[in-house]
Each structure stands twice: as structure tokens, then as C-alpha cells.
Short mmCIF file of the N, C-alpha and C atoms (twelve columns), coordinates in Angstrom:
data_MODEL
# 
_entry.id   MODEL 
# 
loop_
_atom_site.group_PDB 
_atom_site.id 
_atom_site.type_symbol 
_atom_site.label_atom_id 
_atom_site.label_alt_id 
_atom_site.label_comp_id 
_atom_site.label_asym_id 
_atom_site.label_seq_id 
_atom_site.Cartn_x 
_atom_site.Cartn_y 
_atom_site.Cartn_z 
_atom_site.pdbx_PDB_model_num 
ATOM 1   N N  . UNK A 1  -14.881 17.257  -30.343 1 
ATOM 2   C CA . UNK A 1  -14.991 17.592  -28.918 1 
ATOM 3   C C  . UNK A 1  -15.887 16.416  -28.424 1 
ATOM 4   N N  . UNK A 2  -15.577 15.935  -27.099 1 
ATOM 5   C CA . UNK A 2  -16.249 14.765  -26.530 1 
ATOM 6   C C  . UNK A 2  -17.667 15.377  -26.095 1 
ATOM 7   N N  . UNK A 3  -18.523 14.369  -25.952 1 
ATOM 8   C CA . UNK A 3  -19.822 14.535  -25.457 1 
ATOM 9   C C  . UNK A 3  -19.763 14.568  -23.863 1 
ATOM 10  N N  . UNK A 4  -20.106 15.685  -23.211 1 
ATOM 11  C CA . UNK A 4  -19.969 15.791  -21.660 1 
ATOM 12  C C  . UNK A 4  -20.688 14.630  -21.030 1 
ATOM 13  N N  . UNK A 5  -21.799 14.264  -21.527 1 
ATOM 14  C CA . UNK A 5  -22.591 13.109  -20.873 1 
ATOM 15  C C  . UNK A 5  -21.791 11.917  -20.894 1 
ATOM 16  N N  . UNK A 6  -21.194 11.626  -22.059 1 
ATOM 17  C CA . UNK A 6  -20.455 10.353  -22.328 1 
ATOM 18  C C  . UNK A 6  -19.244 10.268  -21.368 1 
ATOM 19  N N  . UNK A 7  -18.635 11.436  -21.090 1 
ATOM 20  C CA . UNK A 7  -17.447 11.658  -20.312 1 
ATOM 21  C C  . UNK A 7  -17.893 11.368  -18.828 1 
ATOM 22  N N  . UNK A 8  -18.989 11.785  -18.554 1 
ATOM 23  C CA . UNK A 8  -19.536 11.768  -17.199 1 
ATOM 24  C C  . UNK A 8  -19.667 10.151  -16.807 1 
ATOM 25  N N  . UNK A 9  -20.414 9.511   -17.817 1 
ATOM 26  C CA . UNK A 9  -20.635 8.141   -17.620 1 
ATOM 27  C C  . UNK A 9  -19.358 7.282   -17.564 1 
ATOM 28  N N  . UNK A 10 -18.416 7.674   -18.332 1 
ATOM 29  C CA . UNK A 10 -17.111 7.012   -18.103 1 
ATOM 30  C C  . UNK A 10 -16.403 7.133   -16.802 1 
ATOM 31  N N  . UNK A 11 -16.525 8.299   -16.087 1 
ATOM 32  C CA . UNK A 11 -15.993 8.571   -14.749 1 
ATOM 33  C C  . UNK A 11 -16.923 7.789   -13.773 1 
ATOM 34  N N  . UNK A 12 -18.133 7.612   -14.044 1 
ATOM 35  C CA . UNK A 12 -18.902 6.804   -13.103 1 
ATOM 36  C C  . UNK A 12 -18.572 5.251   -13.103 1 
ATOM 37  N N  . UNK A 13 -18.070 4.801   -14.226 1 
ATOM 38  C CA . UNK A 13 -17.662 3.516   -14.382 1 
ATOM 39  C C  . UNK A 13 -16.285 3.242   -13.539 1 
ATOM 40  N N  . UNK A 14 -15.565 4.246   -13.274 1 
ATOM 41  C CA . UNK A 14 -14.375 4.044   -12.661 1 
ATOM 42  C C  . UNK A 14 -14.381 4.207   -11.152 1 
ATOM 43  N N  . UNK A 15 -15.659 4.136   -10.536 1 
ATOM 44  C CA . UNK A 15 -15.713 4.258   -9.129  1 
ATOM 45  C C  . UNK A 15 -15.092 3.261   -8.416  1 
ATOM 46  N N  . UNK A 16 -14.919 1.965   -9.000  1 
ATOM 47  C CA . UNK A 16 -14.400 0.958   -8.218  1 
ATOM 48  C C  . UNK A 16 -12.902 1.085   -8.053  1 
ATOM 49  N N  . UNK A 17 -12.111 1.928   -8.893  1 
ATOM 50  C CA . UNK A 17 -10.822 2.254   -8.755  1 
ATOM 51  C C  . UNK A 17 -10.583 3.232   -7.565  1 
ATOM 52  N N  . UNK A 18 -11.529 4.073   -7.368  1 
ATOM 53  C CA . UNK A 18 -11.504 5.087   -6.398  1 
ATOM 54  C C  . UNK A 18 -11.957 4.731   -5.032  1 
ATOM 55  N N  . UNK A 19 -12.240 3.395   -4.885  1 
ATOM 56  C CA . UNK A 19 -12.749 2.911   -3.615  1 
ATOM 57  C C  . UNK A 19 -11.685 2.974   -2.587  1 
ATOM 58  N N  . UNK A 20 -11.841 3.646   -1.385  1 
ATOM 59  C CA . UNK A 20 -10.839 3.786   -0.330  1 
ATOM 60  C C  . UNK A 20 -10.539 2.455   0.292   1 
ATOM 61  N N  . UNK A 21 -11.326 1.537   0.239   1 
ATOM 62  C CA . UNK A 21 -11.054 0.152   0.822   1 
ATOM 63  C C  . UNK A 21 -9.787  -0.393  0.129   1 
ATOM 64  N N  . UNK A 22 -9.672  -0.217  -1.142  1 
ATOM 65  C CA . UNK A 22 -8.429  -0.864  -1.958  1 
ATOM 66  C C  . UNK A 22 -7.242  -0.087  -1.409  1 
ATOM 67  N N  . UNK A 23 -7.332  1.151   -1.154  1 
ATOM 68  C CA . UNK A 23 -5.971  1.926   -0.873  1 
ATOM 69  C C  . UNK A 23 -5.754  1.557   0.665   1 
ATOM 70  N N  . UNK A 24 -6.738  1.390   1.515   1 
ATOM 71  C CA . UNK A 24 -6.474  0.898   2.836   1 
ATOM 72  C C  . UNK A 24 -5.782  -0.391  2.923   1 
ATOM 73  N N  . UNK A 25 -6.342  -1.387  2.076   1 
ATOM 74  C CA . UNK A 25 -5.747  -2.660  1.935   1 
ATOM 75  C C  . UNK A 25 -4.313  -2.548  1.570   1 
ATOM 76  N N  . UNK A 26 -3.998  -1.680  0.549   1 
ATOM 77  C CA . UNK A 26 -2.684  -1.513  0.075   1 
ATOM 78  C C  . UNK A 26 -1.730  -0.969  1.221   1 
ATOM 79  N N  . UNK A 27 -2.208  0.074   1.942   1 
ATOM 80  C CA . UNK A 27 -1.445  0.572   3.007   1 
ATOM 81  C C  . UNK A 27 -1.166  -0.473  4.087   1 
ATOM 82  N N  . UNK A 28 -2.089  -1.385  4.415   1 
ATOM 83  C CA . UNK A 28 -1.787  -2.434  5.368   1 
ATOM 84  C C  . UNK A 28 -0.829  -3.457  4.720   1 
ATOM 85  N N  . UNK A 29 -0.861  -3.693  3.436   1 
ATOM 86  C CA . UNK A 29 0.029   -4.502  2.841   1 
ATOM 87  C C  . UNK A 29 1.490   -4.037  2.683   1 
ATOM 88  N N  . UNK A 30 1.528   -2.670  2.524   1 
ATOM 89  C CA . UNK A 30 2.974   -2.067  2.568   1 
ATOM 90  C C  . UNK A 30 3.433   -2.060  3.961   1 
ATOM 91  N N  . UNK A 31 2.665   -1.851  5.046   1 
ATOM 92  C CA . UNK A 31 3.111   -1.904  6.400   1 
ATOM 93  C C  . UNK A 31 3.640   -3.315  6.803   1 
ATOM 94  N N  . UNK A 32 2.900   -4.260  6.343   1 
ATOM 95  C CA . UNK A 32 3.271   -5.708  6.723   1 
ATOM 96  C C  . UNK A 32 4.665   -5.912  5.892   1 
ATOM 97  N N  . UNK A 33 4.745   -5.565  4.824   1 
ATOM 98  C CA . UNK A 33 5.960   -5.875  3.919   1 
ATOM 99  C C  . UNK A 33 7.220   -5.203  4.630   1 
ATOM 100 N N  . UNK A 34 7.092   -3.906  4.964   1 
ATOM 101 C CA . UNK A 34 8.044   -3.114  5.595   1 
ATOM 102 C C  . UNK A 34 8.437   -3.792  6.971   1 
ATOM 103 N N  . UNK A 35 7.427   -4.239  7.683   1 
ATOM 104 C CA . UNK A 35 7.702   -5.122  8.928   1 
ATOM 105 C C  . UNK A 35 8.532   -6.192  8.593   1 
ATOM 106 N N  . UNK A 36 8.300   -6.977  7.618   1 
ATOM 107 C CA . UNK A 36 9.074   -8.149  7.258   1 
ATOM 108 C C  . UNK A 36 10.504  -7.778  6.885   1 
ATOM 109 N N  . UNK A 37 10.674  -6.694  6.163   1 
ATOM 110 C CA . UNK A 37 12.031  -6.138  5.879   1 
ATOM 111 C C  . UNK A 37 12.824  -5.783  6.984   1 
ATOM 112 N N  . UNK A 38 12.152  -5.100  7.893   1 
ATOM 113 C CA . UNK A 38 12.921  -4.651  9.128   1 
ATOM 114 C C  . UNK A 38 13.236  -5.736  10.053  1 
ATOM 115 N N  . UNK A 39 12.430  -6.845  10.054  1 
ATOM 116 C CA . UNK A 39 12.758  -7.991  10.989  1 
ATOM 117 C C  . UNK A 39 14.082  -8.718  10.478  1 
ATOM 118 N N  . UNK A 40 14.465  -8.490  9.301   1 
ATOM 119 C CA . UNK A 40 15.580  -9.181  8.778   1 
ATOM 120 C C  . UNK A 40 16.886  -8.696  9.390   1 
ATOM 121 N N  . UNK A 41 16.864  -7.346  9.992   1 
ATOM 122 C CA . UNK A 41 18.001  -6.657  10.561  1 
ATOM 123 C C  . UNK A 41 17.919  -6.747  12.046  1 
ATOM 124 N N  . UNK A 42 16.908  -7.404  12.598  1 
ATOM 125 C CA . UNK A 42 16.819  -7.508  14.129  1 
ATOM 126 C C  . UNK A 42 17.880  -8.358  14.647  1 
ATOM 127 N N  . UNK A 43 17.912  -9.603  14.281  1 
ATOM 128 C CA . UNK A 43 18.891  -10.520 14.873  1 
ATOM 129 C C  . UNK A 43 19.242  -11.572 13.762  1 
ATOM 130 N N  . UNK A 44 20.416  -12.143 14.029  1 
ATOM 131 C CA . UNK A 44 20.918  -13.032 12.976  1 
ATOM 132 C C  . UNK A 44 20.529  -14.478 13.188  1 
ATOM 133 N N  . UNK A 45 19.253  -14.615 13.880  1 
ATOM 134 C CA . UNK A 45 18.800  -15.956 14.120  1 
ATOM 135 C C  . UNK A 45 18.167  -16.596 12.991  1 
ATOM 136 N N  . UNK A 46 18.122  -17.877 12.771  1 
ATOM 137 C CA . UNK A 46 17.718  -18.397 11.556  1 
ATOM 138 C C  . UNK A 46 16.112  -18.374 11.616  1 
ATOM 139 N N  . UNK A 47 15.530  -18.471 12.857  1 
ATOM 140 C CA . UNK A 47 14.181  -18.529 13.039  1 
ATOM 141 C C  . UNK A 47 13.433  -17.065 12.635  1 
ATOM 142 N N  . UNK A 48 14.267  -15.977 13.065  1 
ATOM 143 C CA . UNK A 48 13.799  -14.585 12.819  1 
ATOM 144 C C  . UNK A 48 13.861  -14.438 11.205  1 
ATOM 145 N N  . UNK A 49 14.838  -14.871 10.575  1 
ATOM 146 C CA . UNK A 49 15.021  -14.750 9.154   1 
ATOM 147 C C  . UNK A 49 13.876  -15.446 8.482   1 
ATOM 148 N N  . UNK A 50 13.577  -16.761 8.867   1 
ATOM 149 C CA . UNK A 50 12.414  -17.447 8.201   1 
ATOM 150 C C  . UNK A 50 11.192  -16.640 8.427   1 
ATOM 151 N N  . UNK A 51 10.938  -16.097 9.640   1 
ATOM 152 C CA . UNK A 51 9.716   -15.485 10.055  1 
ATOM 153 C C  . UNK A 51 9.625   -14.155 9.199   1 
ATOM 154 N N  . UNK A 52 10.733  -13.536 9.003   1 
ATOM 155 C CA . UNK A 52 10.712  -12.206 8.310   1 
ATOM 156 C C  . UNK A 52 10.314  -12.458 6.824   1 
ATOM 157 N N  . UNK A 53 10.901  -13.501 6.247   1 
ATOM 158 C CA . UNK A 53 10.584  -13.837 4.872   1 
ATOM 159 C C  . UNK A 53 9.207   -14.245 4.653   1 
ATOM 160 N N  . UNK A 54 8.571   -14.987 5.549   1 
ATOM 161 C CA . UNK A 54 7.198   -15.309 5.525   1 
ATOM 162 C C  . UNK A 54 6.278   -14.032 5.637   1 
ATOM 163 N N  . UNK A 55 6.608   -13.273 6.621   1 
ATOM 164 C CA . UNK A 55 5.739   -11.883 6.633   1 
ATOM 165 C C  . UNK A 55 6.007   -10.967 5.418   1 
ATOM 166 N N  . UNK A 56 7.170   -10.910 4.881   1 
ATOM 167 C CA . UNK A 56 7.451   -10.254 3.614   1 
ATOM 168 C C  . UNK A 56 6.593   -10.740 2.512   1 
ATOM 169 N N  . UNK A 57 6.551   -12.090 2.332   1 
ATOM 170 C CA . UNK A 57 5.717   -12.602 1.185   1 
ATOM 171 C C  . UNK A 57 4.159   -12.370 1.490   1 
ATOM 172 N N  . UNK A 58 3.820   -12.495 2.750   1 
ATOM 173 C CA . UNK A 58 2.385   -12.126 3.012   1 
ATOM 174 C C  . UNK A 58 2.036   -10.737 2.687   1 
ATOM 175 N N  . UNK A 59 2.802   -9.849  2.937   1 
ATOM 176 C CA . UNK A 59 2.713   -8.439  2.680   1 
ATOM 177 C C  . UNK A 59 2.655   -8.090  1.261   1 
ATOM 178 N N  . UNK A 60 3.513   -8.788  0.497   1 
ATOM 179 C CA . UNK A 60 3.429   -8.688  -1.152  1 
ATOM 180 C C  . UNK A 60 2.253   -9.192  -1.575  1 
ATOM 181 N N  . UNK A 61 1.624   -10.384 -1.061  1 
ATOM 182 C CA . UNK A 61 0.485   -10.968 -1.518  1 
ATOM 183 C C  . UNK A 61 -0.691  -9.986  -1.331  1 
ATOM 184 N N  . UNK A 62 -0.649  -9.304  -0.148  1 
ATOM 185 C CA . UNK A 62 -1.738  -8.363  0.280   1 
ATOM 186 C C  . UNK A 62 -1.726  -7.134  -0.750  1 
ATOM 187 N N  . UNK A 63 -0.648  -6.720  -0.962  1 
ATOM 188 C CA . UNK A 63 -0.395  -5.644  -1.886  1 
ATOM 189 C C  . UNK A 63 -0.863  -5.949  -3.431  1 
ATOM 190 N N  . UNK A 64 -0.380  -7.093  -3.760  1 
ATOM 191 C CA . UNK A 64 -0.830  -7.541  -5.106  1 
ATOM 192 C C  . UNK A 64 -2.382  -7.720  -5.173  1 
ATOM 193 N N  . UNK A 65 -2.950  -8.266  -4.124  1 
ATOM 194 C CA . UNK A 65 -4.499  -8.348  -4.107  1 
ATOM 195 C C  . UNK A 65 -5.209  -7.079  -4.209  1 
ATOM 196 N N  . UNK A 66 -4.536  -6.010  -3.588  1 
ATOM 197 C CA . UNK A 66 -5.223  -4.650  -3.641  1 
ATOM 198 C C  . UNK A 66 -4.982  -4.020  -5.071  1 
ATOM 199 N N  . UNK A 67 -3.842  -4.238  -5.640  1 
ATOM 200 C CA . UNK A 67 -3.563  -3.647  -6.984  1 
ATOM 201 C C  . UNK A 67 -4.529  -4.409  -8.003  1 
ATOM 202 N N  . UNK A 68 -4.684  -5.656  -7.790  1 
ATOM 203 C CA . UNK A 68 -5.682  -6.419  -8.785  1 
ATOM 204 C C  . UNK A 68 -7.011  -6.051  -8.562  1 
ATOM 205 N N  . UNK A 69 -7.422  -5.649  -7.356  1 
ATOM 206 C CA . UNK A 69 -8.735  -5.178  -7.131  1 
ATOM 207 C C  . UNK A 69 -9.041  -3.719  -7.755  1 
ATOM 208 N N  . UNK A 70 -7.910  -2.951  -7.803  1 
ATOM 209 C CA . UNK A 70 -8.010  -1.683  -8.242  1 
ATOM 210 C C  . UNK A 70 -8.294  -1.756  -9.807  1 
ATOM 211 N N  . UNK A 71 -7.468  -2.688  -10.374 1 
ATOM 212 C CA . UNK A 71 -7.410  -2.819  -11.777 1 
ATOM 213 C C  . UNK A 71 -8.718  -3.558  -12.417 1 
ATOM 214 N N  . UNK A 72 -9.447  -4.084  -11.519 1 
ATOM 215 C CA . UNK A 72 -10.552 -4.861  -11.871 1 
ATOM 216 C C  . UNK A 72 -11.642 -3.845  -12.259 1 
# 
């Protein structure tokens, strides 16, 4: 059986993973990514396609940053 004090100390070390700022950043990243995906279907213009791809990549980078911050 585990020592309750040791288990409590382990859960205190995981405070960084439960920080709401990480999940807020991830929600913003998902919103930006979805915006980039939706822009692909707005118009068949080349400029809108390039802009949507750039927005999509920025959203993915934001999400990856949030995930790496959670895993840290």
C-alpha cells in the first residue's frame, strides 16, 4: 500500500499540468486552426487559400506549444 504523504507530494508536483493557462492557450489554438480550415471553403481565390494555410499552421503551432507546456 502506498504512503498517503508520498502520493500527496506526487500530486503537488503535477500542478503545472493542471494550470488553466495551458488549456486556455490550447482552446485559442484550436479556434485559430478551425478558422484556418473554414477559410479554405470560403472562396476559390489563391490569396484566401494561402492565408488559410498560414492561419492553419499558426493554430497548429499554438496547440503544440500548449501541449509541450502541459508535458513539461
